[in-house]
């Protein structure tokens, strides 16, 4: 039997525990906060209740899943774990300290995985006795519903650890996409233009509701502003600022003033009650909806092409990651196949001609587009 351990019982940690338990694996979990530990069982039952009510899960299967998850008092209780996934606060010092503690608890063969969405896995592994067993398993929220997991290897991660983590996570029903230990991995980096170009248009005077309406008409489940409102403007700004800093303040990751103002005002989206759109909906698609969609999609294609140039990942993996990680209707290279290089290159060139000085270089085409 394989034992999966989860450290951190917030929404993400609980969701990860549910994923592996639902697949028949034994799960042990803990949290430094005793309140989180005491409420975990009830919160898991509440999370499964809608599926039971909808007839998608039998009461017996629910009870089996809950019965496979044991909430333990502390990390010292996780000695039997074969794979430990941390889902604690997004702070490098806290994660590194936890891994150092776990090294003295779990077997030398156990894998240590981080669910970080933004931190360097190599940095988290540095200084450990067995850095070769450290890797990233980046789940997307909500973990039980979102199919994608990014499998992140730093330069020293062993092939054995990667294979084992992949096999276990595929067995839990996830689509696992390998990616290198680079800022933003695949999804968070490639997604930046979806938000950023919408914010650029907002600062040019376009209405958020019209921009979202155009993207809904193009087949997206949520427009960029509705998506920011869903995840939180503060979370979006932190991710954007992190990439901006990590990638040399390149204008492709510019943190726009309108986003900073939303965060400063406390209008963070659904969690604060007011966002770029929330509680309102997108407007009907404007007359130039196709132009709006082409502008955003051209920059999505270009960012993916830069990732391809730098990291030499399979195009299909990038497409799959964006479709599954963000529920996009198509991946960036599928978009490229629809429009063709000439339209994408022409759109980028037009945007470059009209870009303000602080965005100079934002629309430079990647080699695969420029050729």
CSV table of N, CA and C in Angstrom, one decimal, residues 124-223:
chain,number,residue,atom,x,y,z
A,124,UNK,N,14.0,25.4,-2.8
A,124,UNK,CA,13.4,24.7,-1.7
A,124,UNK,C,14.2,23.4,-1.3
A,125,UNK,N,14.9,22.9,-2.3
A,125,UNK,CA,15.7,21.7,-2.1
A,125,UNK,C,17.1,21.9,-1.6
A,126,UNK,N,17.5,23.2,-1.8
A,126,UNK,CA,18.9,23.5,-1.4
A,126,UNK,C,19.1,23.3,0.1
A,127,UNK,N,20.2,22.6,0.4
A,127,UNK,CA,20.6,22.4,1.8
A,127,UNK,C,20.1,21.2,2.4
A,128,UNK,N,19.2,20.5,1.7
A,128,UNK,CA,18.7,19.2,2.2
A,128,UNK,C,19.7,18.1,2.0
A,129,UNK,N,19.6,17.1,2.8
A,129,UNK,CA,20.5,15.9,2.6
A,129,UNK,C,20.2,15.1,1.4
A,130,UNK,N,18.9,15.1,1.0
A,130,UNK,CA,18.5,14.4,-0.2
A,130,UNK,C,17.7,15.3,-1.2
A,131,UNK,N,18.4,16.3,-1.8
A,131,UNK,CA,17.7,17.2,-2.7
A,131,UNK,C,17.1,16.5,-3.9
A,132,UNK,N,17.7,15.3,-4.2
A,132,UNK,CA,17.2,14.6,-5.4
A,132,UNK,C,15.8,14.1,-5.3
A,133,UNK,N,15.2,14.0,-4.1
A,133,UNK,CA,13.9,13.5,-4.0
A,133,UNK,C,12.8,14.6,-3.9
A,134,UNK,N,13.3,15.9,-4.1
A,134,UNK,CA,12.4,17.0,-4.0
A,134,UNK,C,11.9,17.4,-5.4
A,135,UNK,N,10.6,17.6,-5.6
A,135,UNK,CA,10.0,18.0,-6.8
A,135,UNK,C,8.8,18.8,-6.6
A,136,UNK,N,8.2,19.3,-7.7
A,136,UNK,CA,7.0,20.1,-7.6
A,136,UNK,C,5.8,19.3,-8.1
A,137,UNK,N,4.7,19.3,-7.4
A,137,UNK,CA,3.4,18.8,-7.9
A,137,UNK,C,2.4,19.9,-7.7
A,138,UNK,N,2.3,20.7,-8.8
A,138,UNK,CA,1.5,21.9,-8.7
A,138,UNK,C,0.0,21.6,-9.2
A,139,UNK,N,-0.8,21.4,-8.2
A,139,UNK,CA,-2.3,21.2,-8.5
A,139,UNK,C,-2.9,22.6,-8.7
A,140,UNK,N,-4.1,22.5,-9.3
A,140,UNK,CA,-4.8,23.7,-9.6
A,140,UNK,C,-6.1,23.7,-8.8
A,141,UNK,N,-6.6,24.9,-8.4
A,141,UNK,CA,-7.8,25.0,-7.5
A,141,UNK,C,-9.1,25.1,-8.3
A,142,UNK,N,-10.1,24.3,-7.9
A,142,UNK,CA,-10.1,23.2,-6.8
A,142,UNK,C,-9.5,21.9,-7.3
A,143,UNK,N,-8.6,21.4,-6.5
A,143,UNK,CA,-7.8,20.2,-6.9
A,143,UNK,C,-8.7,19.0,-7.3
A,144,UNK,N,-9.8,18.7,-6.6
A,144,UNK,CA,-10.6,17.5,-7.1
A,144,UNK,C,-11.2,17.7,-8.5
A,145,UNK,N,-11.4,19.0,-8.9
A,145,UNK,CA,-12.1,19.2,-10.2
A,145,UNK,C,-11.1,19.5,-11.3
A,146,UNK,N,-10.0,20.1,-11.0
A,146,UNK,CA,-9.1,20.5,-12.1
A,146,UNK,C,-8.2,19.3,-12.4
A,147,UNK,N,-8.1,19.0,-13.7
A,147,UNK,CA,-7.4,17.8,-14.1
A,147,UNK,C,-5.9,17.9,-14.2
A,148,UNK,N,-5.4,19.1,-14.3
A,148,UNK,CA,-4.0,19.3,-14.6
A,148,UNK,C,-3.2,19.3,-13.3
A,149,UNK,N,-2.0,18.6,-13.4
A,149,UNK,CA,-1.0,18.8,-12.4
A,149,UNK,C,0.4,19.0,-13.1
A,150,UNK,N,1.1,20.1,-12.8
A,150,UNK,CA,2.4,20.4,-13.3
A,150,UNK,C,3.4,19.6,-12.5
A,151,UNK,N,4.2,18.8,-13.1
A,151,UNK,CA,5.3,18.0,-12.4
A,151,UNK,C,6.6,18.8,-12.7
A,152,UNK,N,7.2,19.3,-11.6
A,152,UNK,CA,8.3,20.2,-11.8
A,152,UNK,C,9.6,19.6,-11.3
A,153,UNK,N,10.6,19.5,-12.1
A,153,UNK,CA,11.9,18.9,-11.7
A,153,UNK,C,12.9,20.0,-11.7
A,154,UNK,N,13.7,20.1,-10.6
A,154,UNK,CA,14.9,20.9,-10.6
A,154,UNK,C,16.0,20.1,-11.2
A,155,UNK,N,17.2,20.7,-11.4
A,155,UNK,CA,18.3,20.0,-12.1
A,155,UNK,C,18.7,18.8,-11.4
A,156,UNK,N,18.5,18.7,-10.1
A,156,UNK,CA,19.0,17.5,-9.3
A,156,UNK,C,17.9,16.5,-9.0
A,157,UNK,N,16.7,16.7,-9.4
A,157,UNK,CA,15.6,15.7,-9.1
A,157,UNK,C,15.9,14.4,-9.8
A,158,UNK,N,15.8,13.3,-9.1
A,158,UNK,CA,16.0,12.0,-9.7
A,158,UNK,C,14.9,11.5,-10.5
A,159,UNK,N,15.3,10.8,-11.6
A,159,UNK,CA,14.3,10.2,-12.4
A,159,UNK,C,13.3,9.2,-11.7
A,160,UNK,N,13.9,8.5,-10.7
A,160,UNK,CA,13.0,7.6,-9.9
A,160,UNK,C,11.9,8.4,-9.2
A,161,UNK,N,12.3,9.5,-8.6
A,161,UNK,CA,11.3,10.3,-7.8
A,161,UNK,C,10.2,10.8,-8.8
A,162,UNK,N,10.7,11.3,-9.9
A,162,UNK,CA,9.7,11.9,-10.9
A,162,UNK,C,8.8,10.8,-11.4
A,163,UNK,N,9.3,9.7,-11.8
A,163,UNK,CA,8.5,8.6,-12.3
A,163,UNK,C,7.4,8.1,-11.2
A,164,UNK,N,7.9,8.0,-10.0
A,164,UNK,CA,7.0,7.6,-8.9
A,164,UNK,C,5.9,8.6,-8.7
A,165,UNK,N,6.2,9.9,-8.6
A,165,UNK,CA,5.2,10.9,-8.4
A,165,UNK,C,4.2,11.0,-9.5
A,166,UNK,N,4.8,10.8,-10.8
A,166,UNK,CA,3.9,10.8,-11.9
A,166,UNK,C,2.9,9.7,-11.9
A,167,UNK,N,3.4,8.5,-11.7
A,167,UNK,CA,2.5,7.3,-11.7
A,167,UNK,C,1.4,7.4,-10.6
A,168,UNK,N,1.8,7.8,-9.4
A,168,UNK,CA,0.8,8.0,-8.4
A,168,UNK,C,-0.3,9.0,-8.7
A,169,UNK,N,0.2,10.1,-9.3
A,169,UNK,CA,-0.8,11.2,-9.6
A,169,UNK,C,-1.6,10.9,-10.8
A,170,UNK,N,-1.1,10.2,-11.8
A,170,UNK,CA,-1.9,9.7,-12.9
A,170,UNK,C,-2.9,8.7,-12.4
A,171,UNK,N,-2.5,7.8,-11.5
A,171,UNK,CA,-3.4,6.9,-10.9
A,171,UNK,C,-4.6,7.5,-10.2
A,172,UNK,N,-4.3,8.8,-9.7
A,172,UNK,CA,-5.4,9.5,-9.0
A,172,UNK,C,-6.2,10.3,-10.0
A,173,UNK,N,-6.1,10.1,-11.3
A,173,UNK,CA,-7.0,10.6,-12.3
A,173,UNK,C,-6.5,11.9,-12.9
A,174,UNK,N,-5.3,12.3,-12.6
A,174,UNK,CA,-4.8,13.6,-13.2
A,174,UNK,C,-4.0,13.5,-14.4
A,175,UNK,N,-4.1,14.6,-15.2
A,175,UNK,CA,-3.2,14.7,-16.4
A,175,UNK,C,-1.9,15.4,-15.9
A,176,UNK,N,-0.8,14.7,-16.0
A,176,UNK,CA,0.5,15.3,-15.5
A,176,UNK,C,1.3,15.7,-16.6
A,177,UNK,N,1.7,17.0,-16.6
A,177,UNK,CA,2.5,17.6,-17.6
A,177,UNK,C,3.9,18.0,-17.0
A,178,UNK,N,5.0,17.4,-17.4
A,178,UNK,CA,6.3,17.7,-16.9
A,178,UNK,C,6.7,19.1,-17.4
A,179,UNK,N,7.3,19.9,-16.5
A,179,UNK,CA,7.8,21.2,-16.8
A,179,UNK,C,9.1,21.5,-16.0
A,180,UNK,N,9.9,22.4,-16.6
A,180,UNK,CA,11.2,22.7,-15.9
A,180,UNK,C,10.9,23.7,-14.8
A,181,UNK,N,11.9,23.8,-13.9
A,181,UNK,CA,11.8,24.7,-12.7
A,181,UNK,C,12.2,26.1,-13.1
A,182,UNK,N,11.2,26.7,-13.9
A,182,UNK,CA,11.3,28.1,-14.3
A,182,UNK,C,10.2,28.9,-13.8
A,183,UNK,N,10.4,30.3,-13.6
A,183,UNK,CA,9.3,31.1,-13.1
A,183,UNK,C,8.0,30.9,-13.8
A,184,UNK,N,7.0,30.7,-13.0
A,184,UNK,CA,5.6,30.5,-13.5
A,184,UNK,C,5.3,29.1,-14.1
A,185,UNK,N,6.3,28.3,-14.1
A,185,UNK,CA,6.2,26.9,-14.8
A,185,UNK,C,5.6,27.1,-16.2
A,186,UNK,N,4.5,26.4,-16.5
A,186,UNK,CA,3.9,26.6,-17.8
A,186,UNK,C,2.7,27.5,-17.7
A,187,UNK,N,1.7,27.1,-16.9
A,187,UNK,CA,0.4,27.8,-17.0
A,187,UNK,C,0.5,29.2,-16.5
A,188,UNK,N,1.0,29.4,-15.3
A,188,UNK,CA,1.0,30.8,-14.7
A,188,UNK,C,1.8,31.8,-15.6
A,189,UNK,N,2.8,31.3,-16.3
A,189,UNK,CA,3.6,32.2,-17.2
A,189,UNK,C,2.8,32.4,-18.5
A,190,UNK,N,2.4,31.4,-19.1
A,190,UNK,CA,1.7,31.5,-20.4
A,190,UNK,C,0.4,32.3,-20.3
A,191,UNK,N,-0.2,32.2,-19.1
A,191,UNK,CA,-1.5,32.9,-18.9
A,191,UNK,C,-1.4,34.4,-18.7
A,192,UNK,N,-0.2,34.9,-18.5
A,192,UNK,CA,-0.1,36.4,-18.1
A,192,UNK,C,-0.8,37.3,-19.2
A,193,UNK,N,-0.6,37.0,-20.5
A,193,UNK,CA,-1.2,38.0,-21.4
A,193,UNK,C,-2.7,38.0,-21.4
A,194,UNK,N,-3.3,36.9,-21.0
A,194,UNK,CA,-4.8,36.8,-20.9
A,194,UNK,C,-5.3,37.9,-20.0
A,195,UNK,N,-4.6,38.1,-18.9
A,195,UNK,CA,-5.0,39.2,-18.0
A,195,UNK,C,-4.3,40.5,-18.4
A,196,UNK,N,-3.0,40.5,-18.7
A,196,UNK,CA,-2.3,41.7,-19.0
A,196,UNK,C,-2.8,42.5,-20.2
A,197,UNK,N,-3.1,41.8,-21.3
A,197,UNK,CA,-3.5,42.5,-22.4
A,197,UNK,C,-4.9,43.1,-22.2
A,198,UNK,N,-5.7,42.4,-21.4
A,198,UNK,CA,-7.0,43.0,-21.0
A,198,UNK,C,-6.9,44.2,-20.2
A,199,UNK,N,-5.9,44.2,-19.3
A,199,UNK,CA,-5.6,45.4,-18.5
A,199,UNK,C,-5.0,46.5,-19.3
A,200,UNK,N,-4.2,46.2,-20.3
A,200,UNK,CA,-3.7,47.2,-21.2
A,200,UNK,C,-4.9,47.9,-21.9
A,201,UNK,N,-5.8,47.1,-22.4
A,201,UNK,CA,-7.0,47.7,-23.1
A,201,UNK,C,-7.8,48.6,-22.1
A,202,UNK,N,-7.9,48.1,-20.9
A,202,UNK,CA,-8.7,48.8,-19.8
A,202,UNK,C,-8.0,50.2,-19.6
A,203,UNK,N,-6.7,50.3,-19.6
A,203,UNK,CA,-6.0,51.5,-19.4
A,203,UNK,C,-6.1,52.4,-20.6
A,204,UNK,N,-6.4,51.8,-21.8
A,204,UNK,CA,-6.6,52.6,-23.0
A,204,UNK,C,-8.0,53.1,-23.1
A,205,UNK,N,-8.9,52.7,-22.1
A,205,UNK,CA,-10.3,53.3,-22.1
A,205,UNK,C,-11.4,52.3,-22.4
A,206,UNK,N,-11.0,51.0,-22.8
A,206,UNK,CA,-12.1,50.0,-23.0
A,206,UNK,C,-12.7,49.6,-21.7
A,207,UNK,N,-14.0,49.2,-21.8
A,207,UNK,CA,-14.7,48.7,-20.6
A,207,UNK,C,-14.4,47.3,-20.3
A,208,UNK,N,-14.3,47.0,-19.0
A,208,UNK,CA,-14.0,45.6,-18.6
A,208,UNK,C,-15.1,44.6,-19.1
A,209,UNK,N,-16.4,45.1,-19.0
A,209,UNK,CA,-17.5,44.2,-19.4
A,209,UNK,C,-17.5,43.9,-20.9
A,210,UNK,N,-17.0,44.9,-21.7
A,210,UNK,CA,-17.0,44.6,-23.1
A,210,UNK,C,-15.8,43.7,-23.5
A,211,UNK,N,-14.7,43.8,-22.8
A,211,UNK,CA,-13.6,42.9,-23.1
A,211,UNK,C,-14.0,41.5,-22.7
A,212,UNK,N,-14.6,41.3,-21.5
A,212,UNK,CA,-15.0,40.0,-21.1
A,212,UNK,C,-16.1,39.4,-22.1
A,213,UNK,N,-17.0,40.3,-22.5
A,213,UNK,CA,-18.0,39.9,-23.5
A,213,UNK,C,-17.4,39.4,-24.8
A,214,UNK,N,-16.3,40.0,-25.2
A,214,UNK,CA,-15.6,39.6,-26.5
A,214,UNK,C,-15.0,38.2,-26.3
A,215,UNK,N,-14.4,37.9,-25.1
A,215,UNK,CA,-13.8,36.7,-24.9
A,215,UNK,C,-14.8,35.5,-24.7
A,216,UNK,N,-15.9,35.9,-24.1
A,216,UNK,CA,-17.0,34.9,-24.0
A,216,UNK,C,-17.5,34.5,-25.4
A,217,UNK,N,-17.6,35.5,-26.2
A,217,UNK,CA,-18.1,35.2,-27.6
A,217,UNK,C,-17.0,34.4,-28.4
A,218,UNK,N,-15.8,34.4,-27.9
A,218,UNK,CA,-14.7,33.7,-28.6
A,218,UNK,C,-14.6,32.2,-28.0
A,219,UNK,N,-15.5,31.9,-27.1
A,219,UNK,CA,-15.5,30.5,-26.6
A,219,UNK,C,-14.9,30.3,-25.2
A,220,UNK,N,-14.5,31.4,-24.5
A,220,UNK,CA,-13.9,31.2,-23.2
A,220,UNK,C,-15.0,31.2,-22.1
A,221,UNK,N,-14.8,30.3,-21.1
A,221,UNK,CA,-15.9,30.2,-20.1
A,221,UNK,C,-15.9,31.4,-19.2
A,222,UNK,N,-14.8,32.1,-19.0
A,222,UNK,CA,-14.7,33.3,-18.2
A,222,UNK,C,-13.8,34.3,-19.0
A,223,UNK,N,-14.2,35.5,-18.9
A,223,UNK,CA,-13.4,36.6,-19.5
A,223,UNK,C,-12.2,36.9,-18.5
